[in-house]
Every structure is written in structure tokens, then in C-alpha cells.
Short mmCIF file of C-alpha atoms in Angstrom, two decimals:
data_model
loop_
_atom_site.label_atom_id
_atom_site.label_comp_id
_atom_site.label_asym_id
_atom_site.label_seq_id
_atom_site.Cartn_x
_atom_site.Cartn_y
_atom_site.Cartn_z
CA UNK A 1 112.45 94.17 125.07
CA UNK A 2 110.46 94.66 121.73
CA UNK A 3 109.30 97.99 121.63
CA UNK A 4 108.47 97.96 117.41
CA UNK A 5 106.91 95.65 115.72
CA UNK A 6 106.44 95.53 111.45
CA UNK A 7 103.65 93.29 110.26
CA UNK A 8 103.11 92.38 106.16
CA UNK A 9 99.45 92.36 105.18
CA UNK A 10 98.68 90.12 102.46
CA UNK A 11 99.10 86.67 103.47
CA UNK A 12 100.22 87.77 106.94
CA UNK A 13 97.98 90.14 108.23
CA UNK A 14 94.97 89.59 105.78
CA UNK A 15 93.81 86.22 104.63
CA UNK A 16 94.01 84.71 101.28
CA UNK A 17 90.57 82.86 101.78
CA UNK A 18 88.90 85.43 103.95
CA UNK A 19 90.37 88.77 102.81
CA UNK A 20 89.85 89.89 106.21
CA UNK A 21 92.36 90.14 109.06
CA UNK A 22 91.33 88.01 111.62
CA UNK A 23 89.64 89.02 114.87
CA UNK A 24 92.35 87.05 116.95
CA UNK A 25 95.09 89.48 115.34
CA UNK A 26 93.14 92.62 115.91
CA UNK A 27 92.97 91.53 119.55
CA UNK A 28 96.43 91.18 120.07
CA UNK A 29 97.51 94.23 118.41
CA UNK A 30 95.61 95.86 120.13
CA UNK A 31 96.77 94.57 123.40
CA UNK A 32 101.06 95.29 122.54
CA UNK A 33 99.82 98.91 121.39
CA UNK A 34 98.11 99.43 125.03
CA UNK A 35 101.87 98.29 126.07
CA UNK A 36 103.32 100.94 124.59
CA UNK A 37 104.71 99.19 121.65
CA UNK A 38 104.88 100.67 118.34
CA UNK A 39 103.22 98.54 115.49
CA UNK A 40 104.05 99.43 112.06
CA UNK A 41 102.48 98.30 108.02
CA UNK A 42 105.39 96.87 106.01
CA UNK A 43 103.54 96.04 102.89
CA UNK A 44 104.21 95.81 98.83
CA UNK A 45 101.25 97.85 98.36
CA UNK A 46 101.42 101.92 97.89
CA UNK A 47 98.96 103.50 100.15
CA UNK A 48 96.04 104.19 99.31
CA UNK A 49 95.39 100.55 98.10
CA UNK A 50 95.89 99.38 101.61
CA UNK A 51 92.37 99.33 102.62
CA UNK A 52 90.41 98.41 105.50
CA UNK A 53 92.60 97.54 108.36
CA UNK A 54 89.79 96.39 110.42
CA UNK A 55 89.81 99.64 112.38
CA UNK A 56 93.62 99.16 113.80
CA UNK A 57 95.69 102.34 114.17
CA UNK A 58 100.03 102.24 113.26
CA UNK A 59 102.53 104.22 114.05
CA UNK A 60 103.22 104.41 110.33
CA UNK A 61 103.26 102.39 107.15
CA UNK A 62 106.26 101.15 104.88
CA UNK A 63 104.75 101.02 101.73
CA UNK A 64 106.05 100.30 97.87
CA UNK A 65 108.79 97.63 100.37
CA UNK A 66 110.27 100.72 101.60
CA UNK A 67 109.93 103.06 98.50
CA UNK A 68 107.45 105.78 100.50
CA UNK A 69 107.03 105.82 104.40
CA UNK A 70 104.71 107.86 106.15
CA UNK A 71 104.52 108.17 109.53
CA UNK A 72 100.98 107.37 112.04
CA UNK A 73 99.60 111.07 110.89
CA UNK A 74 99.45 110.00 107.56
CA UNK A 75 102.50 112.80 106.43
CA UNK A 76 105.51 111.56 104.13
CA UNK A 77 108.67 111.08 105.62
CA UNK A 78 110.31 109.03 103.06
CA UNK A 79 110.43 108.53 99.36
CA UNK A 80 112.72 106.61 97.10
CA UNK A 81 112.15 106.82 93.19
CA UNK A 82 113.50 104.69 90.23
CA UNK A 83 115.43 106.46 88.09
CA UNK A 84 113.52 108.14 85.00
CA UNK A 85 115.71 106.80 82.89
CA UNK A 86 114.95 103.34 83.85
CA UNK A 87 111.50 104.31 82.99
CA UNK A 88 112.25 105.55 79.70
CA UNK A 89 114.21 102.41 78.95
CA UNK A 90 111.37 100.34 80.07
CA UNK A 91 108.83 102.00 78.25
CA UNK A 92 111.34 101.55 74.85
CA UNK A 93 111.58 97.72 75.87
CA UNK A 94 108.02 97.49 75.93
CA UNK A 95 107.58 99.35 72.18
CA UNK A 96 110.75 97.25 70.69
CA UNK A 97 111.10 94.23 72.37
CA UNK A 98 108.36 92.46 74.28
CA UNK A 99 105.41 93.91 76.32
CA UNK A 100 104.40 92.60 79.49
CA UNK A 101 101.90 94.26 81.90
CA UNK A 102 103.66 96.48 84.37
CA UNK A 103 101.92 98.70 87.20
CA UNK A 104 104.06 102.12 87.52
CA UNK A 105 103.70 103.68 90.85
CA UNK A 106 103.43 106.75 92.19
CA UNK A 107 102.81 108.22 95.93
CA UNK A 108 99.16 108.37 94.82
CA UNK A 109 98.31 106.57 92.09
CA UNK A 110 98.94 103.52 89.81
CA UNK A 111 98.74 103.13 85.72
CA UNK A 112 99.00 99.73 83.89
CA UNK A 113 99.50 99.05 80.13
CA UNK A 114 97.57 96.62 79.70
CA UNK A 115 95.13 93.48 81.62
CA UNK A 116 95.71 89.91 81.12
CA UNK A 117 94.66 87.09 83.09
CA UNK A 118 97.39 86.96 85.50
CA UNK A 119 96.82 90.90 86.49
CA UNK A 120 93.01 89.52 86.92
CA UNK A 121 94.31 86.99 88.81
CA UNK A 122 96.52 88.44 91.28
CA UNK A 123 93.80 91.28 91.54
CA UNK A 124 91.18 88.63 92.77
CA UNK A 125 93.67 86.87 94.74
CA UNK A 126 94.36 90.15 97.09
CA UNK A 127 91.15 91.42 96.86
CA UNK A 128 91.54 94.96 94.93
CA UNK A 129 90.22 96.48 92.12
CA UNK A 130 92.13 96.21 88.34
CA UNK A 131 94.99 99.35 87.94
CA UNK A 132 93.50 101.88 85.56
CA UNK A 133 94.74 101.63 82.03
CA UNK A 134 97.02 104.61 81.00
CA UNK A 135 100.01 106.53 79.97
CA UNK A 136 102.21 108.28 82.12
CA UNK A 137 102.70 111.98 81.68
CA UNK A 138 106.53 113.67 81.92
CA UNK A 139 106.14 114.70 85.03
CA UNK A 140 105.26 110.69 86.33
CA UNK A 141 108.00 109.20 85.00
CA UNK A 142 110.14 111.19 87.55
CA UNK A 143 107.94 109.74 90.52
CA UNK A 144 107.21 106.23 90.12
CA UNK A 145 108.45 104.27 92.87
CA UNK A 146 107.35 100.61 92.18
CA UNK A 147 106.90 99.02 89.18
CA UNK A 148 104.76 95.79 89.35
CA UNK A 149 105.99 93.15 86.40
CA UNK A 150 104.14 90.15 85.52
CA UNK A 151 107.22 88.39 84.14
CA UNK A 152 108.30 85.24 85.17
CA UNK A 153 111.78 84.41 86.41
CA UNK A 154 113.88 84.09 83.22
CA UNK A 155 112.19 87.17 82.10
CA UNK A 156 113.22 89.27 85.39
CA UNK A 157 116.70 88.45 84.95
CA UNK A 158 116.78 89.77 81.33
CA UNK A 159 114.43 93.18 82.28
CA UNK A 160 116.83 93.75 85.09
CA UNK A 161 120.05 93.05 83.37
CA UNK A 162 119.24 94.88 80.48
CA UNK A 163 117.14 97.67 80.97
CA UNK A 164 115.98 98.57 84.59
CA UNK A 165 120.21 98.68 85.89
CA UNK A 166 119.17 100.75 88.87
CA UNK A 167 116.52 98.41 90.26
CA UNK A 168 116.06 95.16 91.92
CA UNK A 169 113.22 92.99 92.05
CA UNK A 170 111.33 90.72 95.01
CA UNK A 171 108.60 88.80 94.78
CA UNK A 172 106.01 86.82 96.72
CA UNK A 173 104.11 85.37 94.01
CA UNK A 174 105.63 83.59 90.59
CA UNK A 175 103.39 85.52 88.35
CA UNK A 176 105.17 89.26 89.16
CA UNK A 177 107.74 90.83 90.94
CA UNK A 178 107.95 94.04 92.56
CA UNK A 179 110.61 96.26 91.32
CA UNK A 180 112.42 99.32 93.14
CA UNK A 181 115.25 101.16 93.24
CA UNK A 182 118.15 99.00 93.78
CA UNK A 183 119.01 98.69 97.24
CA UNK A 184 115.48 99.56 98.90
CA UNK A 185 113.43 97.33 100.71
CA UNK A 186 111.12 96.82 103.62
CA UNK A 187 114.38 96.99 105.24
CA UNK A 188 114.87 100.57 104.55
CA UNK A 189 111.30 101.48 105.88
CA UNK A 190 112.36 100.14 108.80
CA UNK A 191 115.56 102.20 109.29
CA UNK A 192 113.27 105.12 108.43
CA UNK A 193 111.09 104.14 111.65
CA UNK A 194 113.76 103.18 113.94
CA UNK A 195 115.79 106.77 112.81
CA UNK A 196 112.23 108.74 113.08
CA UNK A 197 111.42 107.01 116.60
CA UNK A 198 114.48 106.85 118.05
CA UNK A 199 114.33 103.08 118.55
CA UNK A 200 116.99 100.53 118.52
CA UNK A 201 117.41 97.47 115.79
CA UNK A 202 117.59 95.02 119.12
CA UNK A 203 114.18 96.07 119.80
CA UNK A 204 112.18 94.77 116.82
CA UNK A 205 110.12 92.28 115.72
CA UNK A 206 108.39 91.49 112.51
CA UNK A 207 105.97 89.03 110.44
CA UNK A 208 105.79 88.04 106.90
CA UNK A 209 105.39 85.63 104.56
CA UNK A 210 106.70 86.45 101.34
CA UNK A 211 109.28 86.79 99.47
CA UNK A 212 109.54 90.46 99.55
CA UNK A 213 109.24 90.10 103.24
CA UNK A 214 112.89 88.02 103.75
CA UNK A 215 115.16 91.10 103.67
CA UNK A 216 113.26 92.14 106.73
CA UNK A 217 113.14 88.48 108.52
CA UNK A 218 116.82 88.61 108.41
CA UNK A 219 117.54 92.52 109.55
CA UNK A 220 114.89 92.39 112.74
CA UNK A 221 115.79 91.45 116.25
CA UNK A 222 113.18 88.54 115.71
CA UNK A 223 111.66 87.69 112.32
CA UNK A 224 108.79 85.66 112.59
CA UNK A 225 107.23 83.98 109.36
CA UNK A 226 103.57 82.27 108.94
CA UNK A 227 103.23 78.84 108.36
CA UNK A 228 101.88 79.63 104.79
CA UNK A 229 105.19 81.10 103.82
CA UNK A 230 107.65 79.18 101.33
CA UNK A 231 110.42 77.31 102.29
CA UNK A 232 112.85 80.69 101.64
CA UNK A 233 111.00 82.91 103.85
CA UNK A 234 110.91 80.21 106.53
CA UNK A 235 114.88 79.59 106.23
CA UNK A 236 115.38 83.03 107.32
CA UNK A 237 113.24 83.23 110.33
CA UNK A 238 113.93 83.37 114.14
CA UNK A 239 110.41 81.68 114.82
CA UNK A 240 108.08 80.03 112.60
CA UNK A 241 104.35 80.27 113.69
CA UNK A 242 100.89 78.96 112.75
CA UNK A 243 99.08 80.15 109.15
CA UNK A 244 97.13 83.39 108.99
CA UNK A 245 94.35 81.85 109.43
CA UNK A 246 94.76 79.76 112.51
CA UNK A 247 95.41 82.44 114.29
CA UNK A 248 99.26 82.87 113.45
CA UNK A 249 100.08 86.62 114.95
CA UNK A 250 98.20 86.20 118.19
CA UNK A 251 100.19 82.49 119.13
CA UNK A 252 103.40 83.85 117.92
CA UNK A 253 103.17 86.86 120.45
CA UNK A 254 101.51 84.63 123.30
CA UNK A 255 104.73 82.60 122.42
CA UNK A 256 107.09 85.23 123.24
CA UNK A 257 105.26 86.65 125.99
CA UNK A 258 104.21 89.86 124.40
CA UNK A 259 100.59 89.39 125.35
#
């Protein structure tokens, strides 16, 4: 019996085109929740740039892919930093080496270096405003929990292998990755959930599309991806269903009898 289920946004929950989750998925959630079954954010974002969720309630949000939980009442129950020195050794890179944009993270906030046209683009392409431009203070560097790097592949493996030892790096689109702590993902978020509920691994169920999202495919009871998901994410999954935007969510749990 699935008594948890995690849900992505972007691409999964929200629509590219429309930017919107659609009404058939707002339907259904709403239907498993009036089962009694727990639904959950599991998203790449940090909090407060999550948004309108179309009026849906959760029993809690994995945010940063695991980095900072907090539970339905909107109180932190988890946080997992990158090292400060990994930020100092960052920031060097980016003075002596080669300067990309990055996003640093915090519970609260976000700071970029600098805008080019792929921050512009992925900003458009998720539908939220441009990161402030900044510094971080002292006292930041100790709390970021995500750093956002528009690099491309080659470029991860250098950043990662050189300078940011403690992290690793997901991504669901080829202009950036996300970078944490090494070892966290949406994955952890979930343990988080299951711990903080008392709820087993056999009862969960979860949807994504990304990258970012595979970790979390594999670890559930049933890992469902969209139909707009690349070939990786799909490899993964229990149960492929339709795109966001045909109504992808809502089949998938008419499929498995959940509604």
C-alpha cells in the first residue's frame, strides 16, 4: 500500500509550456490526500522560490535535492551544508582560474556572480525571477547548501575534481548542474520523511523527470517518470507515464489504482 508519495515540480509537476500545474494533477492529489496518503515536494529549488502550488497543501518539502527539509508546518527539520572550505576554494577558482556563474544557496536566500544568457535562459525556462547579484558575507559561506553551476560537462568534472572534493553534482538540464554536499540527494529528503513519519521505504511512490530526480526513481517502492524525461531517467523507472502536460500524474495514479 502507498501511503507517501514525492512529486518533482519543474517538468513534472509544473509545465514547461504552461508554467502552471495542471488542473488534472491538482485533482488527483487532492483525491490520495483525502485517502490519507502523505504527498510530499522533492524539488531542486530552495524554498521560497517554489511558488504557487496552485493552492495544494504537503506534508513537507525536500528542497536544495535533499539539502533542507521542512516539514507541512513550514519548520526545518533538516539541513545539509557544503563545506566552507569548498566555498572558499570555489570562490579562489573563480578569481584565478575561470569564472562561471554560480547561484550559492542558503535556507533563505540566493546570490549569483554574475548573468549571462544561459542564467536568462534557464530563468525564463522555469518561470522565476534572475538571482540577485552579490557577495557573500563570512557568515554565508558557512550556510550555503546548493550551488547552481552553469558549466557544461567537461567543466563539472574538472570543478568537482579539483576544487569542490566534498560535493557532487546532478543535473536536469545541460546548461548547469546542481551541486551539494557529496552524498545528499532527493534521496536523503526522503529518509528524512519516512524517519519523521514513521513510514516504511515499501510504501512509497514518486515522480520525476530529471536528472536530479534518478537517485530517487531508483530508492522508492515505485518510481514513476514522465514521458518528457530523458532516456536515463526513464531507464530507472518502475512505470513510465504520459508528459506533464497530457495529464501524466493523474493516468499514472488511475494506473495503479490510487484514485
Amino acid at each position: 500500500m502507498i501511503k507517501a508519495i514525492f512529486f518533482d515540480i519543474d517538468g513534472t509537476l509544473k509545465s514547461f509550456k504552461t508554467h502552471s500545474i495542471p488542473q488534472s494533477a491538482i485533482d488527483a492529489i487532492n483525491q490520495v490526500k483525502s485517502k490519507g496518503i502523505k504527498v510530499f515536494i522533492a524539488t531542486g529549488r530552495y524554498f521560497n522560490q517554489i511558488g504557487d502550488l496552485n493552492g495544494l497543501t504537503f506534508d513537507g518539502f525536500i528542497t536544495l535535492n535533499g539539502a533542507h527539509c521542512i516539514n507541512g508546518e513550514y519548520q526545518t527539520i533538516f539541513t545539509n551544508p557544503i563545506p566552507k572550505d569548498n566555498i572558499e576554494a570555489l570562490l579562489r577558482y573563480h578569481k584565478e582560474v575561470f569564472s562561471f556563474p554560480s547561484i550559492f544557496i542558503t535556507e533563505k536566500r540566493e546570490l549569483i556572480n554574475f548573468i549571462d544568457e544561459n542564467v536568462r535562459a534557464i530563468s525564463q525556462l522555469v518561470d522565476v525571477p534572475l538571482s540577485p547579484v552579490g557577495q557573500l558575507t563570512e557568515a554565508e559561506m558557512a550556510e550555503v547548501l546548493q550551488i547552481d553551476a552553469f558549466i557544461n560537462d567537461n567543466q563539472e568534472k574538472e570543478v568537482l575534481g579539483t576544487v569542490l572534493a566534498n560535493c557532487d553534482a546532478s543535473r536536469w538540464h545541460p546548461l548547469f548542474a546542481d551541486v551539494n554536499v557529496k552524498g545528499n540527494s532527493k534521496r536523503t529528503g526522503i529518509d528524512k520523511f519516512l524517519e519523521y513519519y514513521k513510514l516504511n521505504l515499501s510504501e512509497t511512490m514518486a515522480f520525476g523527470d530529471g536528472g536530479n530526480d534518478i537517485q530517487m526513481l531508483e530508492y522508492v517502492a515505485l518510481g514513476i517518470a514522465m514521458d518528457n524525461a530523458g532516456d536515463k531517467v526513464k531507464q530507472v523507472a518502475d512505470y513510465v507515464t504520459d508528459s506533464v502536460d497530457d495529464n501524466g500524474i493523474s493516468n499514472a495514479l488511475k494506473h495503479f489504482g490510487l484514485i
